[in-house]
Amino acid sequence: ETANWFFRVSASAGTVAKTISAYDMKMSDALYGKASRYVSQSRLHSMLDYEYGLLEERLGPSRGDETTFFSFCNTVRARGYNDTAECHGWLGVRLQLKPNTPPCEIVLHLRLLDETSQDQMDALGKVGVNLIHAAFYYRESLQCFVESLADGLVAGRVEVDMLRFSGNGFRYVDNRLCALQLVQSGLTDAAMFNKDGEVLQAADALYKRPILLLRGSFKPVLKLHLDMLHQSRVVFSNVMTDEQHERAIEVCEISMNNLLRDGAVDHGDFLDRADALQALGKTVLISRSAEFHRIATYLSRYTAEPIAIILSIGLLNELFKAKWSENLAGGILESFGRLFKNRVQLFVYPWHNTKSLELVTVDNFKAPENWQFFYQHLLQNGRIRSIGVGDPALLAMTSRMAMKLIEAGGTEWERWVPE
């Protein structure tokens, strides 16, 4: 699919040394070794190892002093006959940045969203060409690199949900910023990285796993956030088997809305938040989904196991406001229907009302008058659950208040954040 574009424009002899397609599993195994999964990152690495090694072995002695070698490989599951399963693939390029230097590598994962295999082949070829071109011409600008991946494609044909640079020549690239840029540029709805800062492919990280998700700005991370997770963990364990508990994953999600400052994203600010969450051992998800029903739909794409979204009483109240469902024909009711379509529950953390001095929980929370019966229905059917608070004093601080303390100077804020 990719090499075909080079042949179309001719003069490819100076660029393409070899092309190969190994569709049969036995042929593929004979070249790259046996694999438990053929459309996987590990399979892509086996292909790159073999093909790049062969390229250097055969052309290195004669051309190595003046040529920068590269190998491009992909492994893809495309649309088959009467097929409705997920179509996706791994693409990678291993390349030298200068002649006679160790190679670097760029790997991405994409979802193919076209309905026909012919259209998917077209999209796959274009992304492959774009990846190779960007690897040589846009590697100094992450934004240009990411946005060029979709050149020649209209929106909605592919989703690139993981991008990773590796190798000594790319040591200046922070792959967490790759995850951020994919979301910021609209190539995916969400991207992830783990506590070590390694970017993750969502299907691999979330597939068939119970998910406990905490949404927030995390600017800064507070002891309150850790208590929300701890209290939710206790309740979540009651709706899972021991086996499910072993597979469960905790995720801290930051939406793009919480990263914007004067319409732009401050990369330093983002990395500070990421560093803090990683230091606490958390997996981080960056999303474009301000609406709760959208993040629930995203998570449900990868798992049929229980999903719990942690929020405060204040955010629960926001869900009953029409502004979060303006684009839905069914309004607020449809947004709740989408939110709870699968095995999703809301775990709601108490709030201290400073005016009445009352501790507000899901049991005494007053939903808007015209939604009170609906709220009771959700409560009685376990869609909304109450979680406790370990130390009520934590309720006196919010991230916004903590930032004001930090900006004012002094050390008062330190007692509200984890050590």
Short mmCIF file of C-alpha atoms in Angstrom, two decimals, residues 133-149 172-174 177-178 181:
data_model
loop_
_atom_site.label_atom_id
_atom_site.label_comp_id
_atom_site.label_asym_id
_atom_site.label_seq_id
_atom_site.Cartn_x
_atom_site.Cartn_y
_atom_site.Cartn_z
CA HIS A 133 8.25 11.83 4.83
CA ALA A 134 7.77 13.26 8.32
CA ALA A 135 10.57 11.07 9.69
CA PHE A 136 13.03 12.82 7.39
CA TYR A 137 11.60 16.32 7.07
CA TYR A 138 9.50 17.15 10.15
CA ARG A 139 11.34 15.45 12.98
CA GLU A 140 12.42 18.78 14.48
CA SER A 141 8.80 19.92 14.96
CA LEU A 142 6.47 17.55 16.78
CA GLN A 143 3.37 19.53 15.82
CA CYS A 144 4.26 19.49 12.11
CA PHE A 145 5.18 15.81 12.35
CA VAL A 146 1.87 14.79 13.93
CA GLU A 147 -0.38 16.94 11.77
CA SER A 148 1.35 15.78 8.56
CA LEU A 149 0.41 12.15 9.30
CA TYR A 172 15.29 14.98 22.93
CA VAL A 173 11.73 13.78 22.21
CA ASP A 174 9.47 13.38 25.24
CA LEU A 177 4.26 15.21 24.44
CA CYS A 178 3.58 12.90 21.49
CA GLN A 181 0.01 16.37 20.46
#
